[in-house]
Coordinates of C-alpha atoms in Angstrom, one line a residue:
M16 CA -38.6 -11.1 19.6
A17 CA -36.5 -11.0 22.7
A18 CA -32.9 -9.7 23.1
P19 CA -30.1 -12.1 24.0
L20 CA -29.1 -12.0 27.7
N21 CA -26.1 -12.7 29.9
L22 CA -23.4 -11.6 27.5
T23 CA -20.0 -12.6 28.9
V24 CA -16.6 -11.5 27.6
Q25 CA -13.2 -13.1 28.1
L26 CA -10.2 -11.2 26.8
T27 CA -6.7 -12.6 26.3
E28 CA -3.6 -11.2 24.5
Q29 CA -4.6 -13.0 21.2
Q30 CA -8.3 -13.4 21.3
L31 CA -11.6 -12.0 22.5
S32 CA -14.2 -14.6 23.3
F33 CA -17.8 -13.9 24.3
R34 CA -21.0 -15.9 24.8
W35 CA -24.6 -15.3 25.4
E36 CA -27.7 -17.3 26.2
A37 CA -29.4 -18.8 23.2
L38 CA -33.0 -17.8 22.7
E39 CA -35.8 -20.3 23.0
E40 CA -38.2 -21.0 20.1
E41 CA -41.0 -19.1 21.9
Q42 CA -38.8 -16.1 22.2
L43 CA -38.2 -15.9 18.4
N44 CA -40.4 -14.6 15.6
G45 CA -39.6 -17.4 13.1
V46 CA -36.7 -19.7 12.4
L47 CA -33.4 -18.4 13.9
W48 CA -30.8 -17.6 11.2
G49 CA -28.0 -16.4 13.5
Y50 CA -26.8 -13.6 15.7
R51 CA -25.5 -10.1 14.8
V52 CA -22.6 -8.9 16.9
Q53 CA -21.9 -5.1 16.9
W54 CA -19.1 -3.2 18.6
E55 CA -18.4 0.5 18.8
L56 CA -14.9 2.0 19.3
G57 CA -13.8 5.6 18.8
G58 CA -17.1 6.6 17.4
K59 CA -17.1 3.9 14.7
S60 CA -19.2 0.8 14.7
Q61 CA -18.6 -2.6 13.0
E62 CA -20.6 -5.8 13.0
L63 CA -20.3 -9.5 12.1
Q64 CA -22.8 -12.4 11.9
F65 CA -22.4 -15.7 13.7
R66 CA -24.5 -18.9 13.5
E67 CA -24.1 -19.9 17.1
N68 CA -24.4 -18.1 20.5
K69 CA -20.7 -17.6 20.7
A70 CA -18.0 -15.6 18.8
N71 CA -14.2 -15.4 18.8
L72 CA -12.3 -12.4 17.4
S73 CA -8.6 -11.8 17.0
S74 CA -7.8 -9.3 19.7
E75 CA -4.2 -8.0 19.8
G76 CA -5.4 -5.2 22.2
Q77 CA -7.6 -3.5 19.6
F78 CA -10.9 -4.0 21.6
F79 CA -10.0 -2.1 24.7
N80 CA -12.8 0.3 25.7
A81 CA -15.0 -1.2 23.0
S82 CA -18.8 -1.6 23.6
F83 CA -20.4 -4.9 22.4
R84 CA -24.0 -5.9 22.0
V85 CA -25.9 -8.8 20.3
S86 CA -29.2 -9.3 18.5
A87 CA -30.9 -12.4 17.1
C88 CA -31.9 -12.5 13.4
T89 CA -34.7 -14.5 11.6
A90 CA -36.2 -14.4 8.2
V91 CA -38.4 -11.6 9.4
G92 CA -35.5 -9.5 10.5
C93 CA -33.2 -8.8 13.5
G94 CA -34.6 -8.2 17.0
P95 CA -33.6 -5.8 19.7
W96 CA -30.1 -5.4 20.9
S97 CA -28.8 -6.8 24.2
P98 CA -27.6 -4.5 26.9
P99 CA -24.1 -3.3 25.9
V100 CA -21.0 -4.7 27.6
M101 CA -17.8 -2.7 27.8
V102 CA -14.3 -4.3 27.4
L103 CA -11.8 -2.7 29.8
P104 CA -8.1 -3.4 30.1
A105 CA -7.1 -5.1 33.3
Q106 CA -5.5 -2.8 35.8
A107 CA -2.3 -3.9 37.6
P108 CA -2.4 -3.5 41.4
R109 CA -0.2 -0.8 42.9
P110 CA 2.8 -2.0 44.9
R111 CA 2.3 -1.6 48.7
A112 CA 5.9 -0.8 49.6
Q113 CA 9.0 0.4 47.8
R114 CA 11.3 -2.3 48.7
G115 CA 13.3 -5.0 47.1
H116 CA 14.7 -2.7 44.3
G117 CA 17.9 -4.7 44.1
W118 CA 16.1 -8.0 43.4
V119 CA 13.8 -6.4 40.9
A120 CA 16.8 -5.0 39.0
L121 CA 18.5 -8.4 39.0
L122 CA 15.4 -10.1 37.7
V123 CA 15.0 -7.6 34.9
A124 CA 18.6 -8.0 33.9
V125 CA 18.3 -11.9 33.8
L126 CA 15.1 -11.8 31.8
T127 CA 16.6 -9.3 29.3
A128 CA 19.6 -11.5 28.8
V129 CA 17.4 -14.6 28.2
M130 CA 15.2 -12.7 25.7
L131 CA 18.2 -11.5 23.8
G132 CA 19.7 -15.0 23.6
L133 CA 16.4 -16.4 22.3
L134 CA 16.1 -13.7 19.7
I135 CA 19.6 -14.3 18.5
A136 CA 19.0 -18.0 18.2
M137 CA 15.8 -17.4 16.3
L138 CA 17.5 -15.1 13.8
I139 CA 20.3 -17.7 13.3
R140 CA 17.8 -20.5 12.7
R141 CA 15.7 -18.4 10.3
R142 CA 18.8 -17.4 8.3
E143 CA 19.7 -21.1 8.0
K144 CA 16.3 -22.0 6.6
E145 CA 16.4 -19.1 4.1
T146 CA 19.8 -20.2 2.9
Q147 CA 18.6 -23.8 2.4
F148 CA 15.4 -22.7 0.7
G149 CA 17.4 -20.4 -1.6
A150 CA 19.8 -23.2 -2.5
V151 CA 16.8 -25.3 -3.7
F152 CA 15.6 -22.4 -5.9
D153 CA 19.0 -21.9 -7.3
D154 CA 19.1 -25.6 -8.3
V155 CA 15.7 -25.3 -10.0
S156 CA 16.6 -22.2 -12.0
H157 CA 19.5 -24.0 -13.7
R158 CA 17.8 -27.1 -14.8
A159 CA 14.9 -28.0 -17.1
E160 CA 11.5 -27.4 -15.6
P161 CA 10.0 -30.8 -14.4
T162 CA 6.7 -32.0 -15.5
V163 CA 4.3 -31.8 -12.6
S164 CA 1.4 -34.1 -11.9
F165 CA -0.9 -32.6 -9.3
T166 CA -3.4 -34.5 -7.1
A167 CA -6.3 -32.7 -5.5
A168 CA -7.0 -32.8 -1.8
R169 CA -3.4 -33.6 -0.8
S170 CA -1.9 -32.3 2.3
F171 CA 1.4 -30.3 2.2
N172 CA 2.7 -29.6 5.7
R173 CA -0.6 -27.9 6.7
Q174 CA -0.8 -25.0 9.1
G175 CA -1.0 -25.9 12.8
P176 CA -4.5 -26.9 13.7
E177 CA -4.7 -24.4 16.6
I178 CA -3.8 -21.5 14.3
T179 CA -6.1 -22.6 11.5
E180 CA -9.0 -23.3 13.9
S181 CA -8.6 -19.9 15.6
T182 CA -8.5 -18.1 12.3
L183 CA -11.5 -19.9 10.9
D184 CA -13.5 -19.3 14.1
C185 CA -12.7 -15.6 13.9
L186 CA -14.1 -15.5 10.4
G187 CA -17.3 -17.2 11.5
I188 CA -16.8 -20.2 9.1
S189 CA -19.3 -23.0 9.5
D190 CA -18.2 -26.4 10.8
E191 CA -19.2 -28.0 7.5
L192 CA -16.9 -25.7 5.5
K193 CA -14.1 -26.2 8.0
T194 CA -14.3 -29.9 7.5
K195 CA -14.0 -29.6 3.7
L196 CA -11.0 -27.3 4.1
E197 CA -9.0 -29.2 6.7
D198 CA -7.1 -31.3 4.1
V199 CA -6.1 -28.5 1.8
L200 CA -4.9 -25.7 4.0
I201 CA -1.3 -24.9 3.2
A202 CA 1.1 -22.9 5.4
Q203 CA 2.0 -19.5 3.9
R204 CA 5.7 -20.1 4.7
L205 CA 5.8 -22.8 2.0
L206 CA 4.9 -20.3 -0.8
T207 CA 7.1 -17.8 -2.5
L208 CA 5.1 -15.4 -4.7
G209 CA 6.4 -14.2 -8.0
H210 CA 5.2 -11.7 -10.6
M211 CA 1.5 -11.1 -11.4
L212 CA 0.0 -13.1 -14.3
G213 CA -3.3 -11.4 -14.5
K214 CA -6.0 -9.7 -12.4
G215 CA -9.8 -9.1 -12.4
E216 CA -12.7 -7.9 -10.3
F217 CA -12.3 -10.7 -7.7
G218 CA -8.5 -10.6 -7.2
S219 CA -5.2 -11.3 -9.0
V220 CA -3.3 -14.4 -10.2
R221 CA 0.4 -14.6 -9.4
E222 CA 3.2 -17.1 -10.4
A223 CA 4.6 -18.8 -7.3
H224 CA 6.8 -21.6 -6.1
M225 CA 5.7 -24.0 -3.4
K226 CA 8.0 -26.2 -1.3
M227 CA 6.7 -29.8 -1.3
E228 CA 7.0 -32.5 1.4
D229 CA 10.0 -34.1 -0.2
G230 CA 11.9 -30.8 -0.3
S231 CA 11.4 -30.2 -4.0
V232 CA 10.0 -26.9 -5.3
Q233 CA 7.1 -26.8 -7.9
K234 CA 5.8 -23.9 -9.9
V235 CA 2.1 -23.1 -9.2
A236 CA -0.4 -20.3 -9.8
V237 CA -1.8 -18.5 -6.8
K238 CA -5.2 -16.7 -6.9
V239 CA -5.1 -13.9 -4.3
L240 CA -8.3 -12.3 -3.1
K241 CA -8.3 -8.5 -3.2
S242 CA -6.6 -7.0 -0.1
D243 CA -9.3 -4.4 0.4
I244 CA -11.9 -6.9 1.6
S245 CA -14.3 -5.4 4.1
S246 CA -16.1 -8.4 5.6
S247 CA -15.6 -12.1 6.4
C248 CA -18.3 -12.9 3.8
D249 CA -15.7 -12.1 1.0
V250 CA -13.2 -14.5 2.6
E251 CA -15.8 -17.2 3.0
Q252 CA -16.9 -16.9 -0.6
C253 CA -13.3 -17.6 -1.7
L254 CA -12.9 -20.5 0.7
R255 CA -16.2 -21.9 -0.5
E256 CA -14.9 -21.8 -4.0
A257 CA -11.9 -23.7 -2.9
A258 CA -14.1 -26.3 -1.2
Y259 CA -16.0 -26.8 -4.4
M260 CA -12.9 -27.3 -6.5
K261 CA -11.6 -29.8 -4.0
E262 CA -14.3 -32.2 -5.2
F263 CA -13.3 -32.0 -8.9
H264 CA -11.4 -34.9 -10.4
H265 CA -11.5 -34.6 -14.2
P266 CA -8.8 -34.0 -16.9
N267 CA -10.9 -31.0 -18.3
V268 CA -11.6 -29.3 -15.0
I269 CA -8.8 -27.5 -13.2
Q270 CA -8.0 -29.2 -9.8
L271 CA -7.3 -27.5 -6.5
I272 CA -3.8 -28.0 -4.9
G273 CA -4.6 -26.1 -1.7
V274 CA -5.5 -22.9 -0.1
S275 CA -3.6 -20.6 2.3
L276 CA -4.6 -17.7 4.5
Q277 CA -2.2 -14.7 4.2
R278 CA -2.1 -12.4 7.3
R279 CA -1.0 -8.8 6.6
P280 CA 0.0 -6.1 9.1
Q281 CA -2.7 -3.5 10.0
Q282 CA -5.4 -5.8 8.5
R283 CA -7.9 -7.6 10.7
L284 CA -9.0 -10.2 8.1
P285 CA -6.6 -12.7 6.4
V286 CA -6.4 -12.7 2.6
P287 CA -7.2 -16.2 1.1
M288 CA -4.8 -17.5 -1.6
V289 CA -6.1 -20.4 -3.8
I290 CA -3.2 -22.5 -5.1
L291 CA -3.8 -24.0 -8.6
P292 CA -1.7 -25.9 -11.2
F293 CA 0.5 -23.6 -13.3
M294 CA -1.0 -23.6 -16.9
K295 CA 1.9 -23.0 -19.3
H296 CA -0.2 -21.6 -22.2
G297 CA -2.5 -19.3 -20.1
D298 CA -6.1 -18.7 -20.8
L299 CA -7.8 -19.8 -24.0
H300 CA -9.1 -16.3 -25.0
T301 CA -5.6 -14.8 -25.0
F302 CA -4.2 -17.8 -26.8
L303 CA -6.9 -17.5 -29.5
L304 CA -6.3 -13.7 -29.8
M305 CA -2.6 -14.1 -30.2
S306 CA -3.1 -16.6 -33.0
R307 CA -4.4 -13.7 -35.1
M308 CA -2.9 -10.6 -33.5
G309 CA 0.4 -11.6 -32.0
G310 CA 3.7 -10.5 -33.2
Q311 CA 4.2 -14.0 -34.6
P312 CA 0.7 -15.2 -35.7
F313 CA 0.3 -19.0 -36.0
A314 CA -2.3 -21.3 -37.5
L315 CA -4.9 -23.2 -35.6
S316 CA -6.5 -26.0 -37.6
L317 CA -10.2 -26.7 -37.5
Q318 CA -9.4 -30.0 -35.8
T319 CA -7.7 -28.1 -33.0
L320 CA -10.6 -25.7 -32.6
V321 CA -13.1 -28.6 -32.4
Q322 CA -10.9 -30.3 -29.9
F323 CA -11.0 -27.2 -27.7
M324 CA -14.8 -27.3 -27.8
L325 CA -14.8 -31.0 -26.9
D326 CA -12.6 -30.5 -24.0
I327 CA -14.8 -27.7 -22.6
A328 CA -18.0 -29.7 -23.2
R329 CA -16.5 -32.7 -21.4
G330 CA -15.5 -30.6 -18.4
M331 CA -18.9 -28.9 -18.3
E332 CA -20.7 -32.3 -18.5
Y333 CA -18.7 -33.4 -15.5
L334 CA -19.6 -30.3 -13.5
S335 CA -23.3 -30.7 -14.4
S336 CA -23.2 -34.3 -13.3
K337 CA -22.0 -33.0 -9.9
N338 CA -24.9 -30.6 -9.8
F339 CA -22.7 -27.5 -10.2
I340 CA -23.7 -24.4 -12.2
H341 CA -20.6 -22.5 -13.5
R342 CA -22.4 -19.2 -14.4
D343 CA -19.3 -17.7 -15.9
L344 CA -18.3 -20.0 -18.7
A345 CA -16.2 -18.2 -21.4
A346 CA -12.9 -18.6 -23.2
R347 CA -11.2 -16.3 -20.7
N348 CA -12.1 -18.8 -17.9
C349 CA -10.7 -21.8 -19.7
M350 CA -7.0 -22.6 -19.3
L351 CA -4.5 -24.4 -21.6
N352 CA -2.3 -27.1 -20.2
E353 CA 1.1 -28.2 -21.3
D354 CA -0.3 -30.7 -23.8
M355 CA -2.8 -28.1 -25.1
T356 CA -5.7 -29.7 -23.2
V357 CA -8.4 -27.2 -22.1
C358 CA -9.5 -27.1 -18.5
V359 CA -12.6 -25.3 -17.3
A360 CA -11.6 -22.9 -14.5
D361 CA -12.6 -19.9 -12.4
F362 CA -15.6 -20.8 -10.3
G363 CA -15.9 -17.5 -8.6
L364 CA -19.5 -17.2 -9.7
S365 CA -20.4 -20.9 -9.4
K366 CA -23.0 -22.2 -7.0
K367 CA -23.9 -25.7 -6.0
I368 CA -27.5 -26.8 -6.5
Y369 CA -28.6 -27.8 -3.0
S370 CA -32.3 -28.0 -3.8
G371 CA -34.3 -28.0 -7.0
D372 CA -32.5 -27.5 -10.3
Y373 CA -31.9 -23.8 -10.4
Y374 CA -30.1 -21.0 -8.6
R375 CA -31.5 -17.5 -8.3
Q376 CA -29.1 -14.6 -8.1
G377 CA -30.2 -12.8 -5.0
S378 CA -27.6 -10.1 -4.6
A379 CA -26.4 -7.4 -7.0
S380 CA -23.1 -8.4 -8.7
K381 CA -21.3 -7.7 -11.9
L382 CA -22.2 -10.5 -14.4
P383 CA -20.9 -11.2 -17.9
V384 CA -23.9 -10.0 -19.8
K385 CA -22.9 -11.2 -23.3
W386 CA -22.5 -14.8 -22.1
I387 CA -25.7 -14.9 -20.0
A388 CA -28.8 -16.8 -21.2
L389 CA -32.0 -15.0 -22.0
E390 CA -33.9 -16.3 -18.9
S391 CA -31.0 -15.4 -16.7
L392 CA -31.1 -11.8 -17.9
A393 CA -34.9 -11.6 -17.4
D394 CA -35.4 -13.5 -14.1
N395 CA -31.9 -14.0 -12.5
I396 CA -32.4 -17.8 -12.8
Y397 CA -29.4 -20.0 -13.5
T398 CA -29.5 -23.6 -14.6
T399 CA -27.3 -26.1 -16.4
Q400 CA -29.2 -25.0 -19.5
S401 CA -28.0 -21.4 -19.0
D402 CA -24.4 -22.9 -18.9
V403 CA -25.2 -24.5 -22.3
W404 CA -26.1 -21.0 -23.6
A405 CA -22.7 -19.7 -22.5
F406 CA -21.0 -22.8 -24.1
G407 CA -22.5 -21.8 -27.4
V408 CA -21.1 -18.3 -27.0
T409 CA -17.7 -19.8 -26.1
M410 CA -17.9 -21.9 -29.3
W411 CA -18.4 -18.7 -31.2
E412 CA -15.3 -17.2 -29.5
I413 CA -13.2 -20.2 -30.5
M414 CA -14.3 -20.1 -34.2
T415 CA -13.6 -16.3 -34.4
R416 CA -10.2 -16.7 -32.7
G417 CA -11.1 -14.6 -29.7
Q418 CA -13.4 -11.9 -31.0
T419 CA -15.8 -10.2 -28.6
P420 CA -19.4 -11.5 -28.9
Y421 CA -22.1 -9.2 -30.4
P422 CA -19.7 -6.6 -31.9
G423 CA -21.4 -3.2 -32.0
V424 CA -24.1 -4.1 -29.4
E425 CA -23.7 -2.5 -26.0
N426 CA -24.2 -4.4 -22.8
S427 CA -27.4 -2.4 -22.1
E428 CA -28.8 -3.4 -25.4
I429 CA -28.2 -7.2 -25.2
Y430 CA -31.5 -8.2 -23.7
E431 CA -33.6 -6.3 -26.2
Y432 CA -31.4 -7.6 -29.0
L433 CA -32.0 -11.2 -27.8
I434 CA -35.7 -10.9 -27.1
K435 CA -36.3 -9.8 -30.6
G436 CA -34.6 -13.0 -31.9
G437 CA -31.1 -11.6 -32.6
R438 CA -28.3 -14.1 -32.2
L439 CA -24.6 -14.3 -33.0
K440 CA -23.9 -14.5 -36.7
Q441 CA -22.1 -17.4 -38.3
P442 CA -18.4 -16.7 -38.3
P443 CA -16.6 -16.7 -41.7
G444 CA -15.1 -20.1 -42.4
C445 CA -17.3 -21.8 -39.8
L446 CA -18.9 -25.0 -41.0
D447 CA -22.7 -25.2 -41.1
D448 CA -22.6 -28.2 -38.8
I449 CA -20.6 -26.3 -36.1
Y450 CA -22.8 -23.2 -36.3
N451 CA -26.0 -25.3 -36.1
I452 CA -24.6 -26.8 -32.8
M453 CA -23.8 -23.5 -31.3
Y454 CA -27.1 -22.0 -32.5
S455 CA -29.1 -24.8 -30.8
C456 CA -27.5 -23.7 -27.5
W457 CA -29.3 -20.3 -27.9
S458 CA -32.9 -21.6 -27.9
P459 CA -35.2 -19.2 -26.0
N460 CA -36.7 -22.2 -24.3
P461 CA -34.1 -23.7 -21.9
K462 CA -35.6 -27.2 -22.3
G463 CA -35.0 -26.9 -26.0
R464 CA -31.3 -26.7 -25.6
P465 CA -29.1 -29.8 -25.9
A466 CA -27.5 -31.4 -22.8
F467 CA -23.7 -31.4 -22.6
Q468 CA -23.6 -35.1 -23.3
Q469 CA -25.5 -34.5 -26.5
L470 CA -23.1 -31.7 -27.4
I471 CA -20.2 -34.0 -26.9
E472 CA -21.6 -36.6 -29.2
Q473 CA -22.4 -33.9 -31.9
L474 CA -18.9 -32.4 -31.7
E475 CA -17.3 -35.9 -31.9
G476 CA -19.3 -36.5 -35.1
V477 CA -18.1 -33.3 -36.6
G478 CA -14.5 -34.0 -35.6
A479 CA -14.7 -37.5 -37.1
G480 CA -15.8 -36.0 -40.5
L481 CA -13.0 -33.5 -40.8
P482 CA -10.2 -34.1 -43.3
L483 CA -6.8 -34.8 -41.9
G484 CA -5.1 -32.3 -44.1
R485 CA -4.6 -28.6 -43.5
G486 CA -7.6 -26.3 -44.1
E487 CA -7.3 -23.2 -46.3
E488 CA -7.8 -20.9 -43.3
E489 CA -4.4 -21.8 -42.0
L490 CA -2.7 -20.1 -45.0
L491 CA -3.9 -16.7 -43.6
Y492 CA -1.6 -17.2 -40.6
V493 CA 1.7 -17.9 -42.3
N494 CA 4.5 -15.8 -40.9
L495 CA 5.8 -13.7 -43.8
A496 CA 8.8 -12.2 -41.9
E497 CA 12.0 -11.6 -43.9
G498 CA 13.7 -14.9 -44.6
G499 CA 10.5 -16.8 -44.3
E500 CA 10.3 -20.2 -42.5
Q501 CA 11.7 -23.5 -43.3
E502 CA 9.7 -25.7 -45.7
G503 CA 7.0 -27.6 -44.0
Q504 CA 6.9 -25.2 -41.0
A505 CA 5.5 -22.0 -42.4
G506 CA 2.1 -22.3 -40.8
A507 CA 3.1 -24.2 -37.7
A508 CA 2.5 -22.9 -34.2
P509 CA 5.6 -22.0 -32.2
W510 CA 5.1 -24.9 -29.8
Q511 CA 5.0 -27.2 -32.8
R512 CA 8.3 -25.9 -34.0
G513 CA 9.9 -26.6 -30.7
E514 CA 10.3 -23.0 -29.6
E515 CA 10.4 -22.8 -25.8
D516 CA 10.0 -19.0 -25.6
W517 CA 7.7 -17.6 -28.2
P518 CA 6.2 -14.1 -28.1
L519 CA 2.5 -14.0 -27.2
M520 CA 2.1 -10.2 -27.6
P521 CA 0.3 -8.2 -30.3
A522 CA 1.9 -5.2 -31.8
G523 CA 1.1 -2.1 -29.7
A524 CA -0.2 -4.1 -26.7
A525 CA 0.4 -3.6 -23.1
G526 CA 0.9 -6.9 -21.3
A527 CA 2.6 -8.8 -18.5
T528 CA 5.2 -11.3 -19.6
G529 CA 7.1 -13.8 -17.5
G530 CA 8.5 -17.2 -18.2
D531 CA 6.1 -19.3 -20.3
Y532 CA 2.9 -17.6 -19.0
R533 CA 1.5 -14.6 -20.9
Y534 CA -1.6 -12.5 -20.2
I535 CA -2.8 -9.9 -22.7
I536 CA -4.1 -6.7 -21.0
G537 CA -5.4 -5.0 -24.2
P538 CA -4.2 -3.4 -27.5
R539 CA -3.6 0.3 -27.4
N540 CA -5.0 0.7 -30.9
T541 CA -6.9 -1.2 -33.5
T542 CA -4.4 -1.0 -36.4
E543 CA -2.2 -3.9 -37.3
D544 CA 1.6 -3.3 -37.4
Y545 CA 2.7 -4.5 -40.8
S546 CA 6.4 -3.7 -40.4
R547 CA 7.1 -7.4 -39.8
V548 CA 6.2 -8.3 -43.4
G549 CA 8.6 -5.9 -45.1
P550 CA 8.8 -2.2 -46.0
S551 CA 6.2 -2.4 -48.8
G552 CA 3.5 -3.8 -46.5
P553 CA 1.3 -6.8 -47.2
P554 CA 0.4 -7.9 -50.7
P555 CA -2.8 -6.2 -52.0
Q556 CA -4.8 -9.4 -52.1
Q557 CA -4.1 -10.0 -48.4
E558 CA -4.7 -6.5 -47.1
E559 CA -8.5 -7.0 -46.6
E560 CA -8.0 -10.3 -44.9
E561 CA -5.4 -8.7 -42.5
E562 CA -7.8 -5.9 -41.6
D563 CA -10.6 -8.4 -40.9
A564 CA -8.4 -10.1 -38.3
V565 CA -8.2 -7.0 -36.2
V566 CA -10.7 -6.9 -33.3
D567 CA -11.5 -3.9 -31.1
V568 CA -11.4 -5.2 -27.6

């Protein structure tokens, strides 16, 4: 394989552009995958990959005295490096004579005065904008929160095309992905970030306010990629997730509002921020957990639980019809909307099926072992049928009100447990019909599992056969605080009693609370605090039931 030749460099104040001659087919050892660009500066080397025979990097003077070289890459590997090219700062010519000092001083004075005037004008203008924006927020904070209806793929005063194009080029983003993102890129200046709602391996979720085209301000949730990203591949993964979500239009699948690229000082790569609708009741797992372990437990009828399952099944059926594999379906990745509708969310692990009907995990990554299908654990193969397996585990989470699957079984023991025929046990109070549905999702043969459309029909049949009255299990969640509840509301959930600010926090738990959105971080201990039921503790006949409700998470 030959090395690329004729590497040329053009350096400006904002950008470093360089090109090289593309290799012919007879010069390659296989099909060309792209080019690897490496540069050394101060004894340290960095490299990026580009698909074409050109590259653009954000400069800002950081590439002076850097040495660049390029190599071509195919399926076999990467070829030899090109001859290195050194980037040197331009040298200003020395003055030939020491004259005209008076004119030079006058010119410097005029330029200084002009620059000071422009700076003062910019500061005044910026102050006016901040005052207007603050007035809008002050107005919002003193009135009832409006009901927001979001439409995906809508433009909100997008960033300037020249800024976005330059940023995406520096990241090596493909033209196909840039086309998908051009209608959803939102300027960072339109967002005001608030407190953190939750965080995970991929990043964090923050409450935010976004200024709309008509001047109004709406509350949103912003998913921020971790700031310690080390390569453009991490940024591209988040942007690709946003492009996937742009195509979703279903009431049980969370819709994308937009994506913004946040630039930070002393950081070469921008941080992607995915903007999503604000879900008032948070994630389903926390909601289920708080129904049992919160400071104010509340009842969830069997009809409500089955409706949760139906919402998830309908969302997953829609995704499978779009040839998408979720790969991380769980109660923690399902969100509850204002009207208690469940939306499937978090596609950080999802992949589109471009060819065939499966996706093979090729790189090492942390995967949710207790939700992964048997064949996925064995061969790293993911299909829609493996999503069906995860749906069965999610059904079990719902019926147990947020318990951790396979209690007592370590992650390292899951595969051996499943290969020997072990499965999740039928939860107490779970109807045989419901358990049979979730058990069918765990067939060792992927083709023996039901499709999501079939699961929808089965759950609809179960829901139609349920009585309209309250089940006995609801009596376990009656709030027995001193003074009791009003007649007819003892087992009702806080949102059913009209409470706008109800505590979603278990006794002894550490959590983040703000507004109407709560995220549980984890209990500090596994003993229930019975102080809320009176000094004598719970009645003897209820003590065993209360202890069963405690889960070690």
